[in-house]
């Protein structure tokens, strides 16, 4: 038996008095005539966070959560119920509620198929990251981050720093007999500073993390690096002038600016929108949607990254899915429901925020593969434009394809050189068009540092993004300066 | 309901007792329970039935002036004990802060008027899906240019929130919330698809708009966006339609919240007594409105809520504080632990059509996209969609543009607030006309 399944039995099933025969009994309640698919999803979640301000760690919290979600799928119909009590009686009640979706479909057959253990190659260690440092070590780590930030520059007036860790164990039991488990660590460190100079006030922040433990993620000097980066960003913004508005050439820096791909392209390529025909990319497989320089993948298999998953929340091992290859739309990201209805398999993108939410097709780590240009050469090719080095959040309207995202660190490009920093620059564009305007792709692919959280239908999941330096010709830049 | 209340009170009391036993000098707990379901239909077929049943216990303990928090969804005695213990362990490692602690006892609510917030809807899943079918059908049948649908959803939810603390305070809020929403997609000729939606929400089912009306409005809102295009970059007056205008008030509240102020992180730092909005603007809180979405007689620390003026004639009268941030700032709590209660921007005389006239030539914004708000500087730059308005008449739909300005100037540049108040949120306002912003497009 795998480590993951053994852990899931120990943390989820045994304390609730459940065993394989109870799983059989519950599955028997769910399946039957008219049911195409059913699953049970058990989740055990421990989450802690510590935060520092005014030079001291003043608050901390610890959350204990567990439960199970039960789902029945009949054609395009889904019945769903969940319970935060794992006893057989509570789960059986939830099974009855979920099963009601197919009330026209006949009685439960009570005869599930034999179990077949699934799983993937583990992409992370199963150690509980909450226990990877003692409480006093966590406190001193935050103090170290804060003193490094204050030591960077006398204009630093406020420092806020936080640590958080999640230890999650999931168990998926499916009507096709698959039983699979995963033990997922996640850590995150964040620092944010306020700098004041005269009457000007700016914020800068930096963070990172991944599916590992605090010591593994932080290594020896990561805390200081984060502090330095947060202060650097805030000081850059102190010098910033108002962003110009209008149509300009834009160079996007490597790494986190890959959020452009996530918003502009990624969401529109999620299977549910395409099955329903509500995405601006619907029905366009095989079409040219980008310049031949663009190849974009969704890859859940990168060891230890924030968006990576050994198996998704439906028990499917994550994979590398080519979304766009040399500009041509190749495929969508699928969960089991939408993959089945579109006549393709799941791509290991079935994800859910928790047992209390239904799985949806979601991204893992989405990035563009590197091209051949030197980053300097890309900048040198722009006479007047914007260099966007870092972004805050973004958003997309799937149906119209329009997307937007806000630069948190951006500069004017003048005569092929990076010039003055600008503030308040927002980029807006059309998903199916923007990649066609990519005229240069750098050789400097970077992934982000592990801070992304993606929201869809009210559900948040951790994701990763990345890209090399890119040049996009003629994007609409929103700013106040006409 | 009564039985559930008694059980929740027991859990709250157990948690407070445990906290005392673990050496906490004070403690507060919240116990939440809720249940409901939602039904989604799409393209005339039942799509999803989702049953919700949630509960949670949150505990904050104070050991002297140090604090720790923990929460759980498990109400067993062992889990309650473990949760309190986890909070107490954290409190051993956190630093002392003299601003920590429960709300002052003399500010706690002592009267609990019935605000009529709990009206469960005795509705079967079949009845719910019939209403959703009716809603979606009215949207899909509205026009042949409605070519696709994201469906219609009916949601009904009832719950109970208990807050108790070691001052001996215990308060119970029972609330219900029902909604019907619909989103459809239109297409005309070769122009791209557009999507829009409409919804109705209320604490009482009979006060919801009829499913047919909701569907029709969703369809109308989608259809009017077809053929949207960019406009040339310009500086013009901007009218925020009521459903998006409330976001401006939310940015205002975020800027006068205690946690932003004591961190020096607000563009409205030290603005008390200053002209923050244009003259004539009144913003106030109405926590005791019967059946309203933002009503409550006590906040998340048990402090009695009061009707109060936040902005009078454009001048900032007060901040939005809980006990902790108030102590940090040397002020008194304003009963806003957990947020504001029916924050209201008073309307002027003009209805929506007259506001278009007052706008003259400029932009009507009906959708905002992205997160381009810098709360430290007030810089504002967001994606938008809406309509170009010429001489008070809607000329054509607009999309793929951004609007930019600075919230400080935008607030002082409010020229009118419409009488078309959107009551679907805890922040209430009509459409807002701002004198000038930069619109970026072609």
PDB file of N, CA and C in Angstrom, chain A residues 53-54 57-58 60-65 77-80 82 84-85 101 103 158 160 201-202 246-247 276-279 394-395 399-400 402 404 406 423-424 426 428-429 476-480 482, chain B residues 42 46-55 67 69-73 94-95 97 126 148 185 193 230 262-264 328 369-372 376-377 379 381 399-402 404-405 438 440-442:
ATOM      1  N   UNK A  53       3.766  42.459  12.836  1.00  0.00           N
ATOM      2  CA  UNK A  53       3.800  43.875  12.483  1.00  0.00           C
ATOM      3  C   UNK A  53       4.328  44.658  13.668  1.00  0.00           C
ATOM      4  N   UNK A  54       4.740  45.900  13.441  1.00  0.00           N
ATOM      5  CA  UNK A  54       5.381  46.713  14.486  1.00  0.00           C
ATOM      6  C   UNK A  54       6.556  45.983  15.130  1.00  0.00           C
ATOM      7  N   UNK A  57       5.707  39.573  16.503  1.00  0.00           N
ATOM      8  CA  UNK A  57       4.705  38.604  16.063  1.00  0.00           C
ATOM      9  C   UNK A  57       3.530  38.714  17.018  1.00  0.00           C
ATOM     10  N   UNK A  58       2.439  39.258  16.503  1.00  0.00           N
ATOM     11  CA  UNK A  58       1.322  39.565  17.395  1.00  0.00           C
ATOM     12  C   UNK A  58       0.149  38.634  17.233  1.00  0.00           C
ATOM     13  N   UNK A  60      -1.457  34.746  15.580  1.00  0.00           N
ATOM     14  CA  UNK A  60      -1.284  33.467  14.930  1.00  0.00           C
ATOM     15  C   UNK A  60      -2.616  32.754  14.940  1.00  0.00           C
ATOM     16  N   UNK A  61      -2.807  31.845  13.996  1.00  0.00           N
ATOM     17  CA  UNK A  61      -4.045  31.078  14.029  1.00  0.00           C
ATOM     18  C   UNK A  61      -3.799  29.665  13.538  1.00  0.00           C
ATOM     19  N   UNK A  62      -4.676  28.790  13.957  1.00  0.00           N
ATOM     20  CA  UNK A  62      -4.566  27.382  13.598  1.00  0.00           C
ATOM     21  C   UNK A  62      -5.963  26.886  13.261  1.00  0.00           C
ATOM     22  N   UNK A  63      -6.122  26.259  12.102  1.00  0.00           N
ATOM     23  CA  UNK A  63      -7.443  25.782  11.705  1.00  0.00           C
ATOM     24  C   UNK A  63      -7.450  24.281  11.490  1.00  0.00           C
ATOM     25  N   UNK A  64      -8.501  23.691  11.985  1.00  0.00           N
ATOM     26  CA  UNK A  64      -8.674  22.238  11.915  1.00  0.00           C
ATOM     27  C   UNK A  64      -9.933  21.987  11.087  1.00  0.00           C
ATOM     28  N   UNK A  65      -9.785  21.317   9.955  1.00  0.00           N
ATOM     29  CA  UNK A  65     -10.942  21.093   9.097  1.00  0.00           C
ATOM     30  C   UNK A  65     -10.875  19.719   8.481  1.00  0.00           C
ATOM     31  N   UNK A  77     -25.778  16.264 -15.674  1.00  0.00           N
ATOM     32  CA  UNK A  77     -26.305  16.638 -14.359  1.00  0.00           C
ATOM     33  C   UNK A  77     -25.369  16.202 -13.236  1.00  0.00           C
ATOM     34  N   UNK A  78     -25.261  17.044 -12.226  1.00  0.00           N
ATOM     35  CA  UNK A  78     -24.437  16.715 -11.065  1.00  0.00           C
ATOM     36  C   UNK A  78     -25.232  16.912  -9.784  1.00  0.00           C
ATOM     37  N   UNK A  79     -25.197  15.907  -8.928  1.00  0.00           N
ATOM     38  CA  UNK A  79     -25.761  16.046  -7.584  1.00  0.00           C
ATOM     39  C   UNK A  79     -24.614  16.053  -6.600  1.00  0.00           C
ATOM     40  N   UNK A  80     -24.668  16.942  -5.610  1.00  0.00           N
ATOM     41  CA  UNK A  80     -23.519  17.105  -4.722  1.00  0.00           C
ATOM     42  C   UNK A  80     -23.972  17.418  -3.305  1.00  0.00           C
ATOM     43  N   UNK A  82     -22.158  17.451   0.924  1.00  0.00           N
ATOM     44  CA  UNK A  82     -20.945  17.204   1.695  1.00  0.00           C
ATOM     45  C   UNK A  82     -21.258  17.188   3.170  1.00  0.00           C
ATOM     46  N   UNK A  84     -19.234  17.725   7.119  1.00  0.00           N
ATOM     47  CA  UNK A  84     -17.995  17.928   7.873  1.00  0.00           C
ATOM     48  C   UNK A  84     -17.906  16.923   9.022  1.00  0.00           C
ATOM     49  N   UNK A  85     -18.823  15.983   9.037  1.00  0.00           N
ATOM     50  CA  UNK A  85     -18.704  14.860   9.964  1.00  0.00           C
ATOM     51  C   UNK A  85     -18.432  13.628   9.119  1.00  0.00           C
ATOM     52  N   UNK A 101     -30.270  13.679  -7.558  1.00  0.00           N
ATOM     53  CA  UNK A 101     -30.191  14.286  -8.883  1.00  0.00           C
ATOM     54  C   UNK A 101     -30.727  13.327  -9.937  1.00  0.00           C
ATOM     55  N   UNK A 103     -33.054  10.972  -9.620  1.00  0.00           N
ATOM     56  CA  UNK A 103     -34.192  10.240  -9.071  1.00  0.00           C
ATOM     57  C   UNK A 103     -35.003   9.550 -10.155  1.00  0.00           C
ATOM     58  N   UNK A 158       6.840  50.801   7.808  1.00  0.00           N
ATOM     59  CA  UNK A 158       6.045  49.698   8.337  1.00  0.00           C
ATOM     60  C   UNK A 158       6.517  48.424   7.656  1.00  0.00           C
ATOM     61  N   UNK A 160       5.232  44.366   7.442  1.00  0.00           N
ATOM     62  CA  UNK A 160       4.311  43.285   7.800  1.00  0.00           C
ATOM     63  C   UNK A 160       4.847  42.015   7.170  1.00  0.00           C
ATOM     64  N   UNK A 201       3.946  58.061  -0.224  1.00  0.00           N
ATOM     65  CA  UNK A 201       3.816  56.833   0.535  1.00  0.00           C
ATOM     66  C   UNK A 201       3.621  55.723  -0.491  1.00  0.00           C
ATOM     67  N   UNK A 202       4.387  54.646  -0.377  1.00  0.00           N
ATOM     68  CA  UNK A 202       4.227  53.550  -1.338  1.00  0.00           C
ATOM     69  C   UNK A 202       4.368  52.211  -0.638  1.00  0.00           C
ATOM     70  N   UNK A 246      -3.004  54.781 -23.529  1.00  0.00           N
ATOM     71  CA  UNK A 246      -3.114  54.668 -24.977  1.00  0.00           C
ATOM     72  C   UNK A 246      -2.548  53.361 -25.480  1.00  0.00           C
ATOM     73  N   UNK A 247      -2.336  53.260 -26.787  1.00  0.00           N
ATOM     74  CA  UNK A 247      -1.828  52.016 -27.362  1.00  0.00           C
ATOM     75  C   UNK A 247      -0.317  52.090 -27.473  1.00  0.00           C
ATOM     76  N   UNK A 276     -19.372  24.059 -22.908  1.00  0.00           N
ATOM     77  CA  UNK A 276     -20.611  24.831 -22.970  1.00  0.00           C
ATOM     78  C   UNK A 276     -20.605  25.848 -24.105  1.00  0.00           C
ATOM     79  N   UNK A 277     -19.468  26.003 -24.746  1.00  0.00           N
ATOM     80  CA  UNK A 277     -19.390  26.976 -25.842  1.00  0.00           C
ATOM     81  C   UNK A 277     -19.445  28.417 -25.390  1.00  0.00           C
ATOM     82  N   UNK A 278     -19.031  28.679 -24.138  1.00  0.00           N
ATOM     83  CA  UNK A 278     -19.132  30.048 -23.631  1.00  0.00           C
ATOM     84  C   UNK A 278     -17.797  30.783 -23.655  1.00  0.00           C
ATOM     85  N   UNK A 279     -16.731  30.122 -24.134  1.00  0.00           N
ATOM     86  CA  UNK A 279     -15.416  30.773 -24.152  1.00  0.00           C
ATOM     87  C   UNK A 279     -15.137  31.369 -25.517  1.00  0.00           C
ATOM     88  N   UNK A 394      -5.100  40.046 -11.948  1.00  0.00           N
ATOM     89  CA  UNK A 394      -5.731  40.189 -13.248  1.00  0.00           C
ATOM     90  C   UNK A 394      -7.098  39.547 -13.240  1.00  0.00           C
ATOM     91  N   UNK A 395      -7.830  39.766 -14.336  1.00  0.00           N
ATOM     92  CA  UNK A 395      -9.169  39.184 -14.443  1.00  0.00           C
ATOM     93  C   UNK A 395      -9.519  39.053 -15.915  1.00  0.00           C
ATOM     94  N   UNK A 399     -16.116  35.063 -21.969  1.00  0.00           N
ATOM     95  CA  UNK A 399     -16.971  35.044 -23.153  1.00  0.00           C
ATOM     96  C   UNK A 399     -16.533  36.051 -24.206  1.00  0.00           C
ATOM     97  N   UNK A 400     -16.238  37.278 -23.769  1.00  0.00           N
ATOM     98  CA  UNK A 400     -15.794  38.276 -24.740  1.00  0.00           C
ATOM     99  C   UNK A 400     -14.295  38.134 -24.987  1.00  0.00           C
ATOM    100  N   UNK A 402     -12.039  39.511 -23.202  1.00  0.00           N
ATOM    101  CA  UNK A 402     -11.315  40.693 -22.729  1.00  0.00           C
ATOM    102  C   UNK A 402     -10.684  40.408 -21.367  1.00  0.00           C
ATOM    103  N   UNK A 404      -7.701  41.898 -18.233  1.00  0.00           N
ATOM    104  CA  UNK A 404      -7.045  43.084 -17.712  1.00  0.00           C
ATOM    105  C   UNK A 404      -6.070  42.666 -16.629  1.00  0.00           C
ATOM    106  N   UNK A 406      -2.978  44.521 -13.758  1.00  0.00           N
ATOM    107  CA  UNK A 406      -2.414  45.768 -13.238  1.00  0.00           C
ATOM    108  C   UNK A 406      -0.952  45.573 -12.920  1.00  0.00           C
ATOM    109  N   UNK A 423       3.483  54.474 -12.429  1.00  0.00           N
ATOM    110  CA  UNK A 423       2.530  53.836 -11.530  1.00  0.00           C
ATOM    111  C   UNK A 423       1.155  53.842 -12.157  1.00  0.00           C
ATOM    112  N   UNK A 424       0.323  52.916 -11.675  1.00  0.00           N
ATOM    113  CA  UNK A 424      -1.072  52.878 -12.123  1.00  0.00           C
ATOM    114  C   UNK A 424      -1.237  52.405 -13.559  1.00  0.00           C
ATOM    115  N   UNK A 426      -2.325  49.817 -16.233  1.00  0.00           N
ATOM    116  CA  UNK A 426      -3.173  48.646 -16.369  1.00  0.00           C
ATOM    117  C   UNK A 426      -3.140  48.237 -17.826  1.00  0.00           C
ATOM    118  N   UNK A 428      -4.844  46.040 -20.901  1.00  0.00           N
ATOM    119  CA  UNK A 428      -6.104  45.390 -21.253  1.00  0.00           C
ATOM    120  C   UNK A 428      -5.984  44.882 -22.674  1.00  0.00           C
ATOM    121  N   UNK A 429      -6.647  43.763 -22.937  1.00  0.00           N
ATOM    122  CA  UNK A 429      -6.546  43.205 -24.278  1.00  0.00           C
ATOM    123  C   UNK A 429      -7.590  42.139 -24.513  1.00  0.00           C
ATOM    124  N   UNK A 476      -3.309  48.033 -25.279  1.00  0.00           N
ATOM    125  CA  UNK A 476      -3.909  49.198 -24.653  1.00  0.00           C
ATOM    126  C   UNK A 476      -3.405  49.309 -23.224  1.00  0.00           C
ATOM    127  N   UNK A 477      -2.787  50.435 -22.916  1.00  0.00           N
ATOM    128  CA  UNK A 477      -2.271  50.691 -21.580  1.00  0.00           C
ATOM    129  C   UNK A 477      -3.174  51.741 -20.946  1.00  0.00           C
ATOM    130  N   UNK A 478      -3.677  51.419 -19.773  1.00  0.00           N
ATOM    131  CA  UNK A 478      -4.524  52.381 -19.079  1.00  0.00           C
ATOM    132  C   UNK A 478      -3.715  53.110 -18.048  1.00  0.00           C
ATOM    133  N   UNK A 479      -3.763  54.425 -18.074  1.00  0.00           N
ATOM    134  CA  UNK A 479      -3.098  55.235 -17.067  1.00  0.00           C
ATOM    135  C   UNK A 479      -3.819  56.567 -17.069  1.00  0.00           C
ATOM    136  N   UNK A 480      -3.336  57.532 -16.307  1.00  0.00           N
ATOM    137  CA  UNK A 480      -4.053  58.803 -16.260  1.00  0.00           C
ATOM    138  C   UNK A 480      -3.482  59.833 -17.229  1.00  0.00           C
ATOM    139  N   UNK A 482      -2.594  61.452 -20.518  1.00  0.00           N
ATOM    140  CA  UNK A 482      -2.993  61.336 -21.926  1.00  0.00           C
ATOM    141  C   UNK A 482      -1.901  61.906 -22.823  1.00  0.00           C
TER     142      UNK A 482
ATOM    143  N   UNK B  42     -29.465  24.730 -16.892  1.00  0.00           N
ATOM    144  CA  UNK B  42     -28.795  25.340 -18.042  1.00  0.00           C
ATOM    145  C   UNK B  42     -29.340  24.749 -19.322  1.00  0.00           C
ATOM    146  N   UNK B  46     -31.803  20.460 -15.972  1.00  0.00           N
ATOM    147  CA  UNK B  46     -31.237  20.536 -14.639  1.00  0.00           C
ATOM    148  C   UNK B  46     -29.738  20.252 -14.739  1.00  0.00           C
ATOM    149  N   UNK B  47     -28.905  21.092 -14.133  1.00  0.00           N
ATOM    150  CA  UNK B  47     -27.467  20.853 -14.244  1.00  0.00           C
ATOM    151  C   UNK B  47     -26.833  20.414 -12.921  1.00  0.00           C
ATOM    152  N   UNK B  48     -27.083  21.158 -11.864  1.00  0.00           N
ATOM    153  CA  UNK B  48     -26.435  20.850 -10.583  1.00  0.00           C
ATOM    154  C   UNK B  48     -27.383  21.066  -9.415  1.00  0.00           C
ATOM    155  N   UNK B  49     -27.373  20.137  -8.500  1.00  0.00           N
ATOM    156  CA  UNK B  49     -28.031  20.351  -7.204  1.00  0.00           C
ATOM    157  C   UNK B  49     -26.933  20.243  -6.159  1.00  0.00           C
ATOM    158  N   UNK B  50     -26.791  21.277  -5.365  1.00  0.00           N
ATOM    159  CA  UNK B  50     -25.725  21.308  -4.373  1.00  0.00           C
ATOM    160  C   UNK B  50     -26.342  21.539  -3.001  1.00  0.00           C
ATOM    161  N   UNK B  51     -26.092  20.616  -2.093  1.00  0.00           N
ATOM    162  CA  UNK B  51     -26.588  20.780  -0.726  1.00  0.00           C
ATOM    163  C   UNK B  51     -25.469  21.309   0.152  1.00  0.00           C
ATOM    164  N   UNK B  52     -25.729  22.359   0.896  1.00  0.00           N
ATOM    165  CA  UNK B  52     -24.703  22.940   1.764  1.00  0.00           C
ATOM    166  C   UNK B  52     -25.097  22.761   3.217  1.00  0.00           C
ATOM    167  N   UNK B  53     -24.133  22.406   4.003  1.00  0.00           N
ATOM    168  CA  UNK B  53     -24.356  22.323   5.444  1.00  0.00           C
ATOM    169  C   UNK B  53     -23.010  22.581   6.089  1.00  0.00           C
ATOM    170  N   UNK B  54     -22.857  23.726   6.697  1.00  0.00           N
ATOM    171  CA  UNK B  54     -21.553  24.105   7.247  1.00  0.00           C
ATOM    172  C   UNK B  54     -21.670  24.481   8.706  1.00  0.00           C
ATOM    173  N   UNK B  55     -20.587  24.255   9.399  1.00  0.00           N
ATOM    174  CA  UNK B  55     -20.525  24.782  10.756  1.00  0.00           C
ATOM    175  C   UNK B  55     -19.083  25.104  11.092  1.00  0.00           C
ATOM    176  N   UNK B  67      -2.177  37.138  22.283  1.00  0.00           N
ATOM    177  CA  UNK B  67      -3.373  36.500  21.739  1.00  0.00           C
ATOM    178  C   UNK B  67      -3.041  35.352  20.792  1.00  0.00           C
ATOM    179  N   UNK B  69      -5.418  32.462  17.966  1.00  0.00           N
ATOM    180  CA  UNK B  69      -6.731  32.075  17.447  1.00  0.00           C
ATOM    181  C   UNK B  69      -6.678  30.679  16.868  1.00  0.00           C
ATOM    182  N   UNK B  70      -7.825  30.036  16.858  1.00  0.00           N
ATOM    183  CA  UNK B  70      -7.928  28.731  16.205  1.00  0.00           C
ATOM    184  C   UNK B  70      -9.371  28.504  15.803  1.00  0.00           C
ATOM    185  N   UNK B  71      -9.571  27.619  14.848  1.00  0.00           N
ATOM    186  CA  UNK B  71     -10.938  27.322  14.432  1.00  0.00           C
ATOM    187  C   UNK B  71     -11.068  25.862  14.043  1.00  0.00           C
ATOM    188  N   UNK B  72     -12.291  25.386  14.050  1.00  0.00           N
ATOM    189  CA  UNK B  72     -12.561  24.006  13.647  1.00  0.00           C
ATOM    190  C   UNK B  72     -13.991  23.876  13.139  1.00  0.00           C
ATOM    191  N   UNK B  73     -14.220  22.829  12.348  1.00  0.00           N
ATOM    192  CA  UNK B  73     -15.585  22.533  11.938  1.00  0.00           C
ATOM    193  C   UNK B  73     -16.132  21.337  12.716  1.00  0.00           C
ATOM    194  N   UNK B  94       3.188  34.610  20.947  1.00  0.00           N
ATOM    195  CA  UNK B  94       2.979  35.936  20.363  1.00  0.00           C
ATOM    196  C   UNK B  94       3.343  37.009  21.377  1.00  0.00           C
ATOM    197  N   UNK B  95       3.719  38.159  20.841  1.00  0.00           N
ATOM    198  CA  UNK B  95       4.186  39.250  21.694  1.00  0.00           C
ATOM    199  C   UNK B  95       2.998  39.955  22.348  1.00  0.00           C
ATOM    200  N   UNK B  97       0.673  43.023  23.321  1.00  0.00           N
ATOM    201  CA  UNK B  97       0.274  44.242  22.625  1.00  0.00           C
ATOM    202  C   UNK B  97      -0.843  44.839  23.465  1.00  0.00           C
ATOM    203  N   UNK B 126     -37.480  20.464  -6.294  1.00  0.00           N
ATOM    204  CA  UNK B 126     -38.280  20.510  -7.539  1.00  0.00           C
ATOM    205  C   UNK B 126     -38.843  21.913  -7.754  1.00  0.00           C
ATOM    206  N   UNK B 148     -26.645  31.373 -26.203  1.00  0.00           N
ATOM    207  CA  UNK B 148     -26.118  30.389 -25.268  1.00  0.00           C
ATOM    208  C   UNK B 148     -26.426  30.885 -23.860  1.00  0.00           C
ATOM    209  N   UNK B 185     -25.627  34.480 -22.903  1.00  0.00           N
ATOM    210  CA  UNK B 185     -24.618  34.902 -23.866  1.00  0.00           C
ATOM    211  C   UNK B 185     -25.306  35.270 -25.177  1.00  0.00           C
ATOM    212  N   UNK B 193     -18.868  37.213 -28.920  1.00  0.00           N
ATOM    213  CA  UNK B 193     -19.920  36.949 -27.945  1.00  0.00           C
ATOM    214  C   UNK B 193     -19.817  37.941 -26.786  1.00  0.00           C
ATOM    215  N   UNK B 230     -13.769  49.692 -28.802  1.00  0.00           N
ATOM    216  CA  UNK B 230     -12.970  50.650 -28.045  1.00  0.00           C
ATOM    217  C   UNK B 230     -13.356  52.070 -28.429  1.00  0.00           C
ATOM    218  N   UNK B 262      -3.690  52.486  10.996  1.00  0.00           N
ATOM    219  CA  UNK B 262      -2.575  52.371  11.944  1.00  0.00           C
ATOM    220  C   UNK B 262      -1.323  51.826  11.265  1.00  0.00           C
ATOM    221  N   UNK B 263      -1.498  51.241  10.074  1.00  0.00           N
ATOM    222  CA  UNK B 263      -0.319  50.796   9.308  1.00  0.00           C
ATOM    223  C   UNK B 263       0.200  51.881   8.373  1.00  0.00           C
ATOM    224  N   UNK B 264      -0.378  53.062   8.456  1.00  0.00           N
ATOM    225  CA  UNK B 264       0.056  54.146   7.562  1.00  0.00           C
ATOM    226  C   UNK B 264      -0.144  53.767   6.107  1.00  0.00           C
ATOM    227  N   UNK B 328      -5.201  51.182  18.932  1.00  0.00           N
ATOM    228  CA  UNK B 328      -3.951  51.549  18.272  1.00  0.00           C
ATOM    229  C   UNK B 328      -3.933  53.030  17.906  1.00  0.00           C
ATOM    230  N   UNK B 369     -13.297  45.445 -14.313  1.00  0.00           N
ATOM    231  CA  UNK B 369     -12.504  44.230 -14.410  1.00  0.00           C
ATOM    232  C   UNK B 369     -11.140  44.486 -13.797  1.00  0.00           C
ATOM    233  N   UNK B 370     -10.636  43.497 -13.033  1.00  0.00           N
ATOM    234  CA  UNK B 370      -9.270  43.611 -12.532  1.00  0.00           C
ATOM    235  C   UNK B 370      -9.208  44.313 -11.181  1.00  0.00           C
ATOM    236  N   UNK B 371      -7.974  44.431 -10.684  1.00  0.00           N
ATOM    237  CA  UNK B 371      -7.795  44.863  -9.294  1.00  0.00           C
ATOM    238  C   UNK B 371      -6.879  46.070  -9.211  1.00  0.00           C
ATOM    239  N   UNK B 372      -6.962  46.988 -10.150  1.00  0.00           N
ATOM    240  CA  UNK B 372      -5.999  48.077 -10.202  1.00  0.00           C
ATOM    241  C   UNK B 372      -6.260  49.206  -9.225  1.00  0.00           C
ATOM    242  N   UNK B 376      -2.814  52.567  -0.932  1.00  0.00           N
ATOM    243  CA  UNK B 376      -1.842  53.426  -0.251  1.00  0.00           C
ATOM    244  C   UNK B 376      -1.809  54.808  -0.901  1.00  0.00           C
ATOM    245  N   UNK B 377      -1.909  54.825  -2.231  1.00  0.00           N
ATOM    246  CA  UNK B 377      -1.811  56.108  -2.938  1.00  0.00           C
ATOM    247  C   UNK B 377      -3.166  56.586  -3.464  1.00  0.00           C
ATOM    248  N   UNK B 379      -4.312  55.496  -6.247  1.00  0.00           N
ATOM    249  CA  UNK B 379      -4.289  55.337  -7.709  1.00  0.00           C
ATOM    250  C   UNK B 379      -5.314  54.290  -8.127  1.00  0.00           C
ATOM    251  N   UNK B 381      -6.970  52.320 -11.556  1.00  0.00           N
ATOM    252  CA  UNK B 381      -6.825  52.047 -12.981  1.00  0.00           C
ATOM    253  C   UNK B 381      -7.377  50.654 -13.230  1.00  0.00           C
ATOM    254  N   UNK B 399     -16.102  48.309 -25.080  1.00  0.00           N
ATOM    255  CA  UNK B 399     -15.338  47.412 -24.211  1.00  0.00           C
ATOM    256  C   UNK B 399     -13.858  47.474 -24.539  1.00  0.00           C
ATOM    257  N   UNK B 400     -13.071  46.689 -23.807  1.00  0.00           N
ATOM    258  CA  UNK B 400     -11.614  46.689 -23.932  1.00  0.00           C
ATOM    259  C   UNK B 400     -11.015  48.083 -23.714  1.00  0.00           C
ATOM    260  N   UNK B 401     -11.455  48.713 -22.648  1.00  0.00           N
ATOM    261  CA  UNK B 401     -10.889  50.011 -22.275  1.00  0.00           C
ATOM    262  C   UNK B 401     -10.498  49.981 -20.800  1.00  0.00           C
ATOM    263  N   UNK B 402      -9.738  50.965 -20.390  1.00  0.00           N
ATOM    264  CA  UNK B 402      -9.494  51.124 -18.953  1.00  0.00           C
ATOM    265  C   UNK B 402      -9.931  52.528 -18.551  1.00  0.00           C
ATOM    266  N   UNK B 404      -9.004  55.416 -15.547  1.00  0.00           N
ATOM    267  CA  UNK B 404      -7.978  55.673 -14.536  1.00  0.00           C
ATOM    268  C   UNK B 404      -8.145  57.047 -13.917  1.00  0.00           C
ATOM    269  N   UNK B 405      -7.726  57.128 -12.670  1.00  0.00           N
ATOM    270  CA  UNK B 405      -7.757  58.386 -11.939  1.00  0.00           C
ATOM    271  C   UNK B 405      -7.144  58.149 -10.583  1.00  0.00           C
ATOM    272  N   UNK B 438      -9.515  59.413 -16.927  1.00  0.00           N
ATOM    273  CA  UNK B 438      -8.871  59.114 -18.205  1.00  0.00           C
ATOM    274  C   UNK B 438      -9.393  57.771 -18.708  1.00  0.00           C
ATOM    275  N   UNK B 440      -8.735  54.956 -21.446  1.00  0.00           N
ATOM    276  CA  UNK B 440      -7.710  54.546 -22.416  1.00  0.00           C
ATOM    277  C   UNK B 440      -8.284  53.498 -23.348  1.00  0.00           C
ATOM    278  N   UNK B 441      -8.097  53.715 -24.630  1.00  0.00           N
ATOM    279  CA  UNK B 441      -8.576  52.767 -25.631  1.00  0.00           C
ATOM    280  C   UNK B 441      -7.648  52.798 -26.817  1.00  0.00           C
ATOM    281  N   UNK B 442      -8.207  53.061 -27.991  1.00  0.00           N
ATOM    282  CA  UNK B 442      -7.401  53.073 -29.218  1.00  0.00           C
ATOM    283  C   UNK B 442      -6.280  54.100 -29.114  1.00  0.00           C
TER     284      UNK B 442
END
